[in-house]
Amino acid sequence: MKIKIGLIWRILIAIGLAVGLGMLFPKIHEGFADWFVRLATTFNMIFGGFLNFVVPLIIIAFIAPGIAKLGKGSGKLLGLATVFAYASTIIAGILAYFTASSLLPNLIGNIGAASVENAGKAPAEAFFEIEMTPIMGVMSALLLAFLLGIGMASIGSKSMLGFFEELNVLIEKVIAFIIIPLLPFHIFGIFLNMTYSGEVARVLSVFAMVFVMIIALHFIMLALQYTVAGSLSGRNPFVLMKKMIPAYLTAIGTQSSAATIPVTLKQTKEAGASNRVTDFTVPLFATIHLSGSTITLVSCSIGVMLMNGMTVEFSSYLPFIFMLGVTMIAAPGVPGGAVMAAVGLLSSMLGFSESMVALMIALYMAQDSFGTATNVTGDGALTLIVDRFTSEAEKVENVAKEQSV
């Protein structure tokens, strides 16, 4: 019987092995330790270069067809759903920013004084360098994706949409069969290098602090969403949240909003949303509503920046949060899709280096299932809100029609 180890466990095993070997090797044979760390660093150089090359393709392949598909729908219902989903994602990001920027500097303490890349020994160097130049910059890819997506939606192009949907599937395969399987080895190399340079204990302590804070923020965001939904629908928000527990637990297990759609549909209808609105909005929200993932990305990125002694400013983060809400549209249905879609923004807007991106991925992956669970559970609340506004709009239209007759 073949035993399948989940991605989270593979990442945790990689971190544990890296820390253990990094502490053990120098005591056995320092020369071999130096060679082994350089070998891991060489792999990281190749993998990091390939990831940077793929990032613009990820942006185009996911955002262009995602925006084009938003052109399909039923008018006001699509507009309401899109506005509420984006607003929820932005609010989640702002909540995460102010919480993380207030708490983490005090929790991390003096960790930010020593850079992750410049502590203890100098980080090991790769045996050789290979340049993998991306076909275009991140911002160019974003602009091109918006232009193509809006254009396809406006002219209703089926042939172009078919091409980009196939490109989307191709890039998903690259992520699922190349990037995700090799990711634990990349993280292994990063943590091995950090252990070698004497910084790993500080980094792991920050991991624990950020993890606890993120989970707390997830529940605060869900409470806020269901308080609004309960107030508008006249229902008890805690009863509504209880109805969505099966969807939350399913998302933790699958780590995919798309895979949880059937359960989310069932539980949202049981919570009182109409069939018409639920059947339209839940699959849509699974693609465009990522409040839990945004909380995680913003919180983790602030933690990584503080570890590296970088300045965290709201004027820099607000544009980043607004872009996250769009960039993560149609993030792939594989674990870690949101952080893969955000890699380009981390580098271009926040100035992340390759090692910082790797730390960010490790932090994100460690609780990806909880972020996904928050996303899909929040979908139920937003569906109830949209259902309420749609019902009111229909009542107004019916009254207007009666008066005109």
mmCIF file with all atom_site columns, N, CA, C and O in Angstrom, residues 1 37 45 82 119 161 195 203 208-209 282 341 351:
data_model
loop_
_atom_site.group_PDB
_atom_site.id
_atom_site.type_symbol
_atom_site.label_atom_id
_atom_site.label_alt_id
_atom_site.label_comp_id
_atom_site.label_asym_id
_atom_site.label_entity_id
_atom_site.label_seq_id
_atom_site.pdbx_PDB_ins_code
_atom_site.Cartn_x
_atom_site.Cartn_y
_atom_site.Cartn_z
_atom_site.occupancy
_atom_site.B_iso_or_equiv
_atom_site.pdbx_formal_charge
_atom_site.auth_seq_id
_atom_site.auth_comp_id
_atom_site.auth_asym_id
_atom_site.auth_atom_id
_atom_site.pdbx_PDB_model_num
ATOM 1  N N  . MET A 1 1   ? 0.844   -1.200 0.000   1.00 0.00 ? 1   MET A N  1
ATOM 2  C CA . MET A 1 1   ? 0.000   0.000  0.000   1.00 0.00 ? 1   MET A CA 1
ATOM 3  C C  . MET A 1 1   ? 0.878   1.248  0.000   1.00 0.00 ? 1   MET A C  1
ATOM 4  O O  . MET A 1 1   ? 1.763   1.404  0.828   1.00 0.00 ? 1   MET A O  1
ATOM 5  N N  . VAL A 1 37  ? 26.145  22.021 1.847   1.00 0.00 ? 37  VAL A N  1
ATOM 6  C CA . VAL A 1 37  ? 25.356  23.252 1.876   1.00 0.00 ? 37  VAL A CA 1
ATOM 7  C C  . VAL A 1 37  ? 25.471  23.978 0.545   1.00 0.00 ? 37  VAL A C  1
ATOM 8  O O  . VAL A 1 37  ? 24.493  24.528 0.028   1.00 0.00 ? 37  VAL A O  1
ATOM 9  N N  . MET A 1 45  ? 19.458  27.931 -6.320  1.00 0.00 ? 45  MET A N  1
ATOM 10 C CA . MET A 1 45  ? 19.692  28.922 -7.375  1.00 0.00 ? 45  MET A CA 1
ATOM 11 C C  . MET A 1 45  ? 18.949  28.533 -8.652  1.00 0.00 ? 45  MET A C  1
ATOM 12 O O  . MET A 1 45  ? 18.288  29.359 -9.280  1.00 0.00 ? 45  MET A O  1
ATOM 13 N N  . THR A 1 82  ? -19.040 40.425 -7.134  1.00 0.00 ? 82  THR A N  1
ATOM 14 C CA . THR A 1 82  ? -17.655 40.845 -7.345  1.00 0.00 ? 82  THR A CA 1
ATOM 15 C C  . THR A 1 82  ? -17.259 41.959 -6.381  1.00 0.00 ? 82  THR A C  1
ATOM 16 O O  . THR A 1 82  ? -16.174 41.932 -5.788  1.00 0.00 ? 82  THR A O  1
ATOM 17 N N  . ALA A 1 119 ? 23.802  36.545 9.015   1.00 0.00 ? 119 ALA A N  1
ATOM 18 C CA . ALA A 1 119 ? 24.005  36.270 10.436  1.00 0.00 ? 119 ALA A CA 1
ATOM 19 C C  . ALA A 1 119 ? 24.997  35.122 10.569  1.00 0.00 ? 119 ALA A C  1
ATOM 20 O O  . ALA A 1 119 ? 25.027  34.193 9.771   1.00 0.00 ? 119 ALA A O  1
ATOM 21 N N  . LEU A 1 161 ? -10.202 32.859 -25.411 1.00 0.00 ? 161 LEU A N  1
ATOM 22 C CA . LEU A 1 161 ? -10.447 32.339 -24.065 1.00 0.00 ? 161 LEU A CA 1
ATOM 23 C C  . LEU A 1 161 ? -10.063 30.865 -23.995 1.00 0.00 ? 161 LEU A C  1
ATOM 24 O O  . LEU A 1 161 ? -9.471  30.419 -22.998 1.00 0.00 ? 161 LEU A O  1
ATOM 25 N N  . THR A 1 195 ? 20.634  27.401 9.019   1.00 0.00 ? 195 THR A N  1
ATOM 26 C CA . THR A 1 195 ? 21.250  26.698 10.140  1.00 0.00 ? 195 THR A CA 1
ATOM 27 C C  . THR A 1 195 ? 22.765  26.843 10.076  1.00 0.00 ? 195 THR A C  1
ATOM 28 O O  . THR A 1 195 ? 23.436  27.068 11.085  1.00 0.00 ? 195 THR A O  1
ATOM 29 N N  . VAL A 1 203 ? 14.388  32.337 13.315  1.00 0.00 ? 203 VAL A N  1
ATOM 30 C CA . VAL A 1 203 ? 13.361  32.231 12.279  1.00 0.00 ? 203 VAL A CA 1
ATOM 31 C C  . VAL A 1 203 ? 12.218  31.321 12.742  1.00 0.00 ? 203 VAL A C  1
ATOM 32 O O  . VAL A 1 203 ? 11.043  31.643 12.577  1.00 0.00 ? 203 VAL A O  1
ATOM 33 N N  . ALA A 1 208 ? 6.282   30.431 14.789  1.00 0.00 ? 208 ALA A N  1
ATOM 34 C CA . ALA A 1 208 ? 5.250   30.110 15.783  1.00 0.00 ? 208 ALA A CA 1
ATOM 35 C C  . ALA A 1 208 ? 4.401   31.333 16.105  1.00 0.00 ? 208 ALA A C  1
ATOM 36 O O  . ALA A 1 208 ? 3.169   31.250 16.196  1.00 0.00 ? 208 ALA A O  1
ATOM 37 N N  . MET A 1 209 ? 5.048   32.484 16.282  1.00 0.00 ? 209 MET A N  1
ATOM 38 C CA . MET A 1 209 ? 4.311   33.715 16.606  1.00 0.00 ? 209 MET A CA 1
ATOM 39 C C  . MET A 1 209 ? 3.345   34.097 15.495  1.00 0.00 ? 209 MET A C  1
ATOM 40 O O  . MET A 1 209 ? 2.171   34.414 15.745  1.00 0.00 ? 209 MET A O  1
ATOM 41 N N  . VAL A 1 282 ? -21.433 30.918 -5.108  1.00 0.00 ? 282 VAL A N  1
ATOM 42 C CA . VAL A 1 282 ? -20.451 30.067 -4.424  1.00 0.00 ? 282 VAL A CA 1
ATOM 43 C C  . VAL A 1 282 ? -19.310 29.646 -5.355  1.00 0.00 ? 282 VAL A C  1
ATOM 44 O O  . VAL A 1 282 ? -18.131 29.778 -4.983  1.00 0.00 ? 282 VAL A O  1
ATOM 45 N N  . ALA A 1 341 ? 0.772   32.805 -6.961  1.00 0.00 ? 341 ALA A N  1
ATOM 46 C CA . ALA A 1 341 ? 0.284   33.930 -7.755  1.00 0.00 ? 341 ALA A CA 1
ATOM 47 C C  . ALA A 1 341 ? 0.811   35.253 -7.225  1.00 0.00 ? 341 ALA A C  1
ATOM 48 O O  . ALA A 1 341 ? 0.896   36.238 -7.961  1.00 0.00 ? 341 ALA A O  1
ATOM 49 N N  . GLY A 1 351 ? 9.996   44.213 -2.577  1.00 0.00 ? 351 GLY A N  1
ATOM 50 C CA . GLY A 1 351 ? 11.443  44.061 -2.628  1.00 0.00 ? 351 GLY A CA 1
ATOM 51 C C  . GLY A 1 351 ? 11.966  42.774 -2.022  1.00 0.00 ? 351 GLY A C  1
ATOM 52 O O  . GLY A 1 351 ? 13.088  42.743 -1.501  1.00 0.00 ? 351 GLY A O  1
#
